[in-house]
Amino acid sequence: MLAKQGVAPKNTHWAIDQDGWCAGATQLPSPNYGVRPAASEISLIVLHNISLPAGQFGGGYIQDLFLNRLNCDLHPSFNDLRELKVSAHFLILRDGSLLQCVSTLARAWHAGVSAFEGRSGCNDFSIGIELEGSDEIAFEAQQYQTLAALCRALLQRFAIQHIVGHNEIAPGRKTDPGPCFDWQHLQTLLQD
Ligand SMILES: [Zn+2]
């Protein structure tokens, strides 16, 4: 049986290619990125949740946001997103499909004002992964499967020291990936 592209079957081994793109991901290149500062080792994975509109899934609005093509007239809550330029390296949709918007070698714009272990500007040295979801709703099993396969690939390629939530690097400002994210489950999958 063929696996749907971008969805990780169990025991998937994805590679990150020399240009920083993950073999298992569907590429959806965003213009929102920059160069990482020289000598900034990639040492951190930051997990997020996002849904547009909040609490609603599907629709493709997250992808539109990351590609600067979101029609902000479509929903009242989108008003706040006008002129916003953001991105993440990866987006994992509810069905577990994996999209990559920025090369892992480049600096994506996901963390904002942030600090980890006294070091500010986490975008410089991190990889951002967005899970389609919200703080109030459990994530899907296939999202964890894809996330674990992706983390394994990233751990193999980069000297990752920590996997953290956005809330941990921007406390008081951010709450994602939120209380519904099952860190223990991710850890278990990574140990499989
Ligand atoms: Zn976030």
PDB file of C-alpha atoms and ligand atoms in Angstrom:
ATOM      1  CA  MET A   1       0.000   0.000   0.000  1.00  0.00           C
ATOM      2  CA  LEU A   2       1.279   3.431  -0.872  1.00  0.00           C
ATOM      3  CA  ALA A   3       1.425   5.965   1.913  1.00  0.00           C
ATOM      4  CA  LYS A   4      -0.187   9.292   1.286  1.00  0.00           C
ATOM      5  CA  GLN A   5       2.523  11.822   0.600  1.00  0.00           C
ATOM      6  CA  GLY A   6       3.612  13.682   3.674  1.00  0.00           C
ATOM      7  CA  VAL A   7       2.037  11.274   6.161  1.00  0.00           C
ATOM      8  CA  ALA A   8       4.415   9.206   8.235  1.00  0.00           C
ATOM      9  CA  PRO A   9       3.706   5.484   8.490  1.00  0.00           C
ATOM     10  CA  LYS A  10       5.184   3.821  11.551  1.00  0.00           C
ATOM     11  CA  ASN A  11       8.967   3.477  11.523  1.00  0.00           C
ATOM     12  CA  THR A  12       9.362   6.040   8.778  1.00  0.00           C
ATOM     13  CA  HIS A  13      12.868   7.340   8.300  1.00  0.00           C
ATOM     14  CA  TRP A  14      13.005  10.666   6.589  1.00  0.00           C
ATOM     15  CA  ALA A  15      16.201  12.448   5.652  1.00  0.00           C
ATOM     16  CA  ILE A  16      16.850  16.168   5.600  1.00  0.00           C
ATOM     17  CA  ASP A  17      18.585  16.893   2.303  1.00  0.00           C
ATOM     18  CA  GLN A  18      21.671  19.043   1.913  1.00  0.00           C
ATOM     19  CA  ASP A  19      19.540  22.120   1.239  1.00  0.00           C
ATOM     20  CA  GLY A  20      17.613  21.597   4.473  1.00  0.00           C
ATOM     21  CA  TRP A  21      14.381  20.145   3.068  1.00  0.00           C
ATOM     22  CA  CYS A  22      12.720  17.055   4.527  1.00  0.00           C
ATOM     23  CA  ALA A  23      12.144  14.194   2.116  1.00  0.00           C
ATOM     24  CA  GLY A  24       8.766  13.357   3.653  1.00  0.00           C
ATOM     25  CA  ALA A  25       7.301  16.845   3.355  1.00  0.00           C
ATOM     26  CA  THR A  26       5.315  18.513   0.637  1.00  0.00           C
ATOM     27  CA  GLN A  27       7.168  21.720  -0.141  1.00  0.00           C
ATOM     28  CA  LEU A  28       5.212  24.929   0.135  1.00  0.00           C
ATOM     29  CA  PRO A  29       7.952  27.579   0.041  1.00  0.00           C
ATOM     30  CA  SER A  30       7.196  30.761   1.956  1.00  0.00           C
ATOM     31  CA  PRO A  31       8.882  34.104   1.206  1.00  0.00           C
ATOM     32  CA  ASN A  32       8.994  34.786   4.958  1.00  0.00           C
ATOM     33  CA  TYR A  33      12.472  33.780   6.023  1.00  0.00           C
ATOM     34  CA  GLY A  34      15.960  35.127   6.402  1.00  0.00           C
ATOM     35  CA  VAL A  35      19.519  34.025   6.806  1.00  0.00           C
ATOM     36  CA  ARG A  36      20.528  32.558  10.155  1.00  0.00           C
ATOM     37  CA  PRO A  37      23.293  34.581  11.811  1.00  0.00           C
ATOM     38  CA  ALA A  38      26.729  33.136  11.180  1.00  0.00           C
ATOM     39  CA  ALA A  39      27.759  30.415  13.582  1.00  0.00           C
ATOM     40  CA  SER A  40      24.275  29.967  15.024  1.00  0.00           C
ATOM     41  CA  GLU A  41      24.039  26.252  15.606  1.00  0.00           C
ATOM     42  CA  ILE A  42      20.563  24.814  15.243  1.00  0.00           C
ATOM     43  CA  SER A  43      19.972  23.434  18.729  1.00  0.00           C
ATOM     44  CA  LEU A  44      16.279  23.862  19.500  1.00  0.00           C
ATOM     45  CA  ILE A  45      12.944  22.597  18.167  1.00  0.00           C
ATOM     46  CA  VAL A  46       9.963  24.796  19.013  1.00  0.00           C
ATOM     47  CA  LEU A  47       6.451  23.333  18.895  1.00  0.00           C
ATOM     48  CA  HIS A  48       3.412  25.493  18.216  1.00  0.00           C
ATOM     49  CA  ASN A  49      -0.273  25.166  17.530  1.00  0.00           C
ATOM     50  CA  ILE A  50      -2.236  27.243  15.077  1.00  0.00           C
ATOM     51  CA  SER A  51      -5.738  27.229  13.659  1.00  0.00           C
ATOM     52  CA  LEU A  52      -7.481  29.741  11.430  1.00  0.00           C
ATOM     53  CA  PRO A  53     -10.064  30.780  12.372  1.00  0.00           C
ATOM     54  CA  ALA A  54      -9.252  29.784  15.964  1.00  0.00           C
ATOM     55  CA  GLY A  55     -10.532  26.294  16.749  1.00  0.00           C
ATOM     56  CA  GLN A  56     -11.461  25.516  13.134  1.00  0.00           C
ATOM     57  CA  PHE A  57      -9.468  23.123  10.981  1.00  0.00           C
ATOM     58  CA  GLY A  58      -8.992  22.713   7.260  1.00  0.00           C
ATOM     59  CA  GLY A  59      -9.623  25.511   4.818  1.00  0.00           C
ATOM     60  CA  GLY A  60      -5.986  26.149   3.967  1.00  0.00           C
ATOM     61  CA  TYR A  61      -5.878  29.529   5.706  1.00  0.00           C
ATOM     62  CA  ILE A  62      -2.696  28.725   7.633  1.00  0.00           C
ATOM     63  CA  GLN A  63      -0.898  27.938   4.404  1.00  0.00           C
ATOM     64  CA  ASP A  64      -2.284  31.174   2.926  1.00  0.00           C
ATOM     65  CA  LEU A  65      -1.007  33.103   5.948  1.00  0.00           C
ATOM     66  CA  PHE A  66       2.504  31.690   5.607  1.00  0.00           C
ATOM     67  CA  LEU A  67       2.490  32.520   1.886  1.00  0.00           C
ATOM     68  CA  ASN A  68       1.229  36.107   2.428  1.00  0.00           C
ATOM     69  CA  ARG A  69      -1.889  35.417   0.421  1.00  0.00           C
ATOM     70  CA  LEU A  70      -4.531  35.192   3.151  1.00  0.00           C
ATOM     71  CA  ASN A  71      -7.657  37.155   2.285  1.00  0.00           C
ATOM     72  CA  CYS A  72      -8.111  38.978   5.594  1.00  0.00           C
ATOM     73  CA  ASP A  73     -11.675  39.978   4.677  1.00  0.00           C
ATOM     74  CA  LEU A  74     -12.855  36.372   4.956  1.00  0.00           C
ATOM     75  CA  HIS A  75     -13.242  36.321   8.741  1.00  0.00           C
ATOM     76  CA  PRO A  76     -13.373  39.091  11.371  1.00  0.00           C
ATOM     77  CA  SER A  77     -10.522  37.507  13.339  1.00  0.00           C
ATOM     78  CA  PHE A  78      -8.266  37.707  10.277  1.00  0.00           C
ATOM     79  CA  ASN A  79      -8.233  41.499  10.641  1.00  0.00           C
ATOM     80  CA  ASP A  80      -5.380  41.205  13.125  1.00  0.00           C
ATOM     81  CA  LEU A  81      -3.317  39.311  10.575  1.00  0.00           C
ATOM     82  CA  ARG A  82      -3.081  42.045   7.975  1.00  0.00           C
ATOM     83  CA  GLU A  83       0.523  42.912   7.125  1.00  0.00           C
ATOM     84  CA  LEU A  84       1.708  40.065   9.374  1.00  0.00           C
ATOM     85  CA  LYS A  85       4.723  38.273   7.950  1.00  0.00           C
ATOM     86  CA  VAL A  86       5.213  34.909   9.622  1.00  0.00           C
ATOM     87  CA  SER A  87       6.259  31.398   8.804  1.00  0.00           C
ATOM     88  CA  ALA A  88       7.325  28.130  10.340  1.00  0.00           C
ATOM     89  CA  HIS A  89       9.654  25.564   8.915  1.00  0.00           C
ATOM     90  CA  PHE A  90       6.976  22.885   9.143  1.00  0.00           C
ATOM     91  CA  LEU A  91       3.214  22.584   9.398  1.00  0.00           C
ATOM     92  CA  ILE A  92       1.513  19.318  10.376  1.00  0.00           C
ATOM     93  CA  LEU A  93      -2.157  19.234   9.412  1.00  0.00           C
ATOM     94  CA  ARG A  94      -4.879  17.314  11.261  1.00  0.00           C
ATOM     95  CA  ASP A  95      -4.573  14.309   8.950  1.00  0.00           C
ATOM     96  CA  GLY A  96      -0.855  14.117   9.707  1.00  0.00           C
ATOM     97  CA  SER A  97       0.310  15.485   6.386  1.00  0.00           C
ATOM     98  CA  LEU A  98       3.538  17.389   6.566  1.00  0.00           C
ATOM     99  CA  LEU A  99       4.202  20.664   4.760  1.00  0.00           C
ATOM    100  CA  GLN A 100       7.537  22.459   4.720  1.00  0.00           C
ATOM    101  CA  CYS A 101       7.512  26.199   4.151  1.00  0.00           C
ATOM    102  CA  VAL A 102      11.131  27.158   4.933  1.00  0.00           C
ATOM    103  CA  SER A 103      14.415  25.264   4.610  1.00  0.00           C
ATOM    104  CA  THR A 104      15.714  24.207   7.998  1.00  0.00           C
ATOM    105  CA  LEU A 105      18.977  25.942   7.094  1.00  0.00           C
ATOM    106  CA  ALA A 106      17.163  29.275   6.891  1.00  0.00           C
ATOM    107  CA  ARG A 107      15.678  31.378   9.676  1.00  0.00           C
ATOM    108  CA  ALA A 108      11.874  31.121   9.808  1.00  0.00           C
ATOM    109  CA  TRP A 109       9.713  33.666  11.595  1.00  0.00           C
ATOM    110  CA  HIS A 110       7.793  31.651  14.182  1.00  0.00           C
ATOM    111  CA  ALA A 111       9.079  32.439  17.687  1.00  0.00           C
ATOM    112  CA  GLY A 112       8.830  36.234  17.889  1.00  0.00           C
ATOM    113  CA  VAL A 113      10.166  37.860  21.041  1.00  0.00           C
ATOM    114  CA  SER A 114      11.614  34.877  22.856  1.00  0.00           C
ATOM    115  CA  ALA A 115      14.438  33.521  24.947  1.00  0.00           C
ATOM    116  CA  PHE A 116      15.715  30.098  25.905  1.00  0.00           C
ATOM    117  CA  GLU A 117      18.211  29.553  28.709  1.00  0.00           C
ATOM    118  CA  GLY A 118      19.077  33.238  28.651  1.00  0.00           C
ATOM    119  CA  ARG A 119      19.577  33.418  24.937  1.00  0.00           C
ATOM    120  CA  SER A 120      17.148  35.698  23.123  1.00  0.00           C
ATOM    121  CA  GLY A 121      15.923  35.596  19.547  1.00  0.00           C
ATOM    122  CA  CYS A 122      15.109  31.896  19.293  1.00  0.00           C
ATOM    123  CA  ASN A 123      14.427  32.114  15.558  1.00  0.00           C
ATOM    124  CA  ASP A 124      18.191  32.344  15.090  1.00  0.00           C
ATOM    125  CA  PHE A 125      18.898  28.859  16.422  1.00  0.00           C
ATOM    126  CA  SER A 126      15.624  26.953  16.292  1.00  0.00           C
ATOM    127  CA  ILE A 127      13.368  24.999  13.986  1.00  0.00           C
ATOM    128  CA  GLY A 128       9.678  25.826  14.246  1.00  0.00           C
ATOM    129  CA  ILE A 129       6.981  23.179  13.856  1.00  0.00           C
ATOM    130  CA  GLU A 130       3.325  24.206  13.766  1.00  0.00           C
ATOM    131  CA  LEU A 131       0.653  21.642  14.573  1.00  0.00           C
ATOM    132  CA  GLU A 132      -2.767  22.470  13.243  1.00  0.00           C
ATOM    133  CA  GLY A 133      -4.681  22.594  16.492  1.00  0.00           C
ATOM    134  CA  SER A 134      -5.667  24.677  19.475  1.00  0.00           C
ATOM    135  CA  ASP A 135      -5.072  24.847  23.215  1.00  0.00           C
ATOM    136  CA  GLU A 136      -8.501  23.293  23.869  1.00  0.00           C
ATOM    137  CA  ILE A 137      -8.634  20.323  21.485  1.00  0.00           C
ATOM    138  CA  ALA A 138      -6.633  17.085  21.560  1.00  0.00           C
ATOM    139  CA  PHE A 139      -4.228  16.538  18.693  1.00  0.00           C
ATOM    140  CA  GLU A 140      -4.708  13.650  16.262  1.00  0.00           C
ATOM    141  CA  ALA A 141      -2.752  10.399  16.535  1.00  0.00           C
ATOM    142  CA  GLN A 142      -1.413  10.837  13.016  1.00  0.00           C
ATOM    143  CA  GLN A 143      -0.091  14.278  13.922  1.00  0.00           C
ATOM    144  CA  TYR A 144       2.035  12.696  16.662  1.00  0.00           C
ATOM    145  CA  GLN A 145       3.268  10.040  14.232  1.00  0.00           C
ATOM    146  CA  THR A 146       4.356  12.637  11.705  1.00  0.00           C
ATOM    147  CA  LEU A 147       5.848  14.864  14.412  1.00  0.00           C
ATOM    148  CA  ALA A 148       7.887  11.977  15.798  1.00  0.00           C
ATOM    149  CA  ALA A 149       9.182  11.002  12.357  1.00  0.00           C
ATOM    150  CA  LEU A 150      10.097  14.616  11.663  1.00  0.00           C
ATOM    151  CA  CYS A 151      11.822  15.060  15.031  1.00  0.00           C
ATOM    152  CA  ARG A 152      13.805  11.866  14.446  1.00  0.00           C
ATOM    153  CA  ALA A 153      15.006  13.232  11.105  1.00  0.00           C
ATOM    154  CA  LEU A 154      15.937  16.570  12.658  1.00  0.00           C
ATOM    155  CA  LEU A 155      17.702  14.948  15.619  1.00  0.00           C
ATOM    156  CA  GLN A 156      19.731  12.879  13.215  1.00  0.00           C
ATOM    157  CA  ARG A 157      20.784  15.882  11.146  1.00  0.00           C
ATOM    158  CA  PHE A 158      21.260  18.654  13.721  1.00  0.00           C
ATOM    159  CA  ALA A 159      22.735  18.895  17.216  1.00  0.00           C
ATOM    160  CA  ILE A 160      19.310  19.465  18.766  1.00  0.00           C
ATOM    161  CA  GLN A 161      19.538  19.926  22.537  1.00  0.00           C
ATOM    162  CA  HIS A 162      15.894  20.493  23.437  1.00  0.00           C
ATOM    163  CA  ILE A 163      12.357  20.242  22.124  1.00  0.00           C
ATOM    164  CA  VAL A 164      10.239  22.942  23.769  1.00  0.00           C
ATOM    165  CA  GLY A 165       6.863  24.604  23.500  1.00  0.00           C
ATOM    166  CA  HIS A 166       6.432  28.165  22.282  1.00  0.00           C
ATOM    167  CA  ASN A 167       5.038  28.876  25.763  1.00  0.00           C
ATOM    168  CA  GLU A 168       8.407  28.001  27.299  1.00  0.00           C
ATOM    169  CA  ILE A 169      10.356  30.531  25.252  1.00  0.00           C
ATOM    170  CA  ALA A 170       7.724  33.288  25.318  1.00  0.00           C
ATOM    171  CA  PRO A 171       6.046  32.854  28.735  1.00  0.00           C
ATOM    172  CA  GLY A 172       3.180  35.210  29.464  1.00  0.00           C
ATOM    173  CA  ARG A 173       2.846  35.950  25.763  1.00  0.00           C
ATOM    174  CA  LYS A 174       2.245  32.513  24.240  1.00  0.00           C
ATOM    175  CA  THR A 175       0.460  29.393  25.478  1.00  0.00           C
ATOM    176  CA  ASP A 176       0.954  26.989  22.570  1.00  0.00           C
ATOM    177  CA  PRO A 177       1.188  24.103  21.929  1.00  0.00           C
ATOM    178  CA  GLY A 178      -1.073  24.171  24.976  1.00  0.00           C
ATOM    179  CA  PRO A 179      -2.271  21.802  27.699  1.00  0.00           C
ATOM    180  CA  CYS A 180      -3.744  19.305  25.198  1.00  0.00           C
ATOM    181  CA  PHE A 181      -0.352  18.557  23.726  1.00  0.00           C
ATOM    182  CA  ASP A 182       0.832  15.209  25.107  1.00  0.00           C
ATOM    183  CA  TRP A 183       4.570  15.571  25.681  1.00  0.00           C
ATOM    184  CA  GLN A 184       4.774  12.115  27.223  1.00  0.00           C
ATOM    185  CA  HIS A 185       3.276  10.570  24.103  1.00  0.00           C
ATOM    186  CA  LEU A 186       5.804  12.335  21.885  1.00  0.00           C
ATOM    187  CA  GLN A 187       8.628  11.132  24.098  1.00  0.00           C
ATOM    188  CA  THR A 188       7.327   7.571  23.937  1.00  0.00           C
ATOM    189  CA  LEU A 189       7.152   7.695  20.130  1.00  0.00           C
ATOM    190  CA  LEU A 190      10.691   9.080  19.962  1.00  0.00           C
ATOM    191  CA  GLN A 191      11.924   6.171  22.056  1.00  0.00           C
ATOM    192  CA  ASP A 192      10.244   3.554  19.830  1.00  0.00           C
TER     193      ASP A 192
HETATM  194 ZN    ZN B   1       3.449  29.597  18.588  1.00  0.00          ZN
END
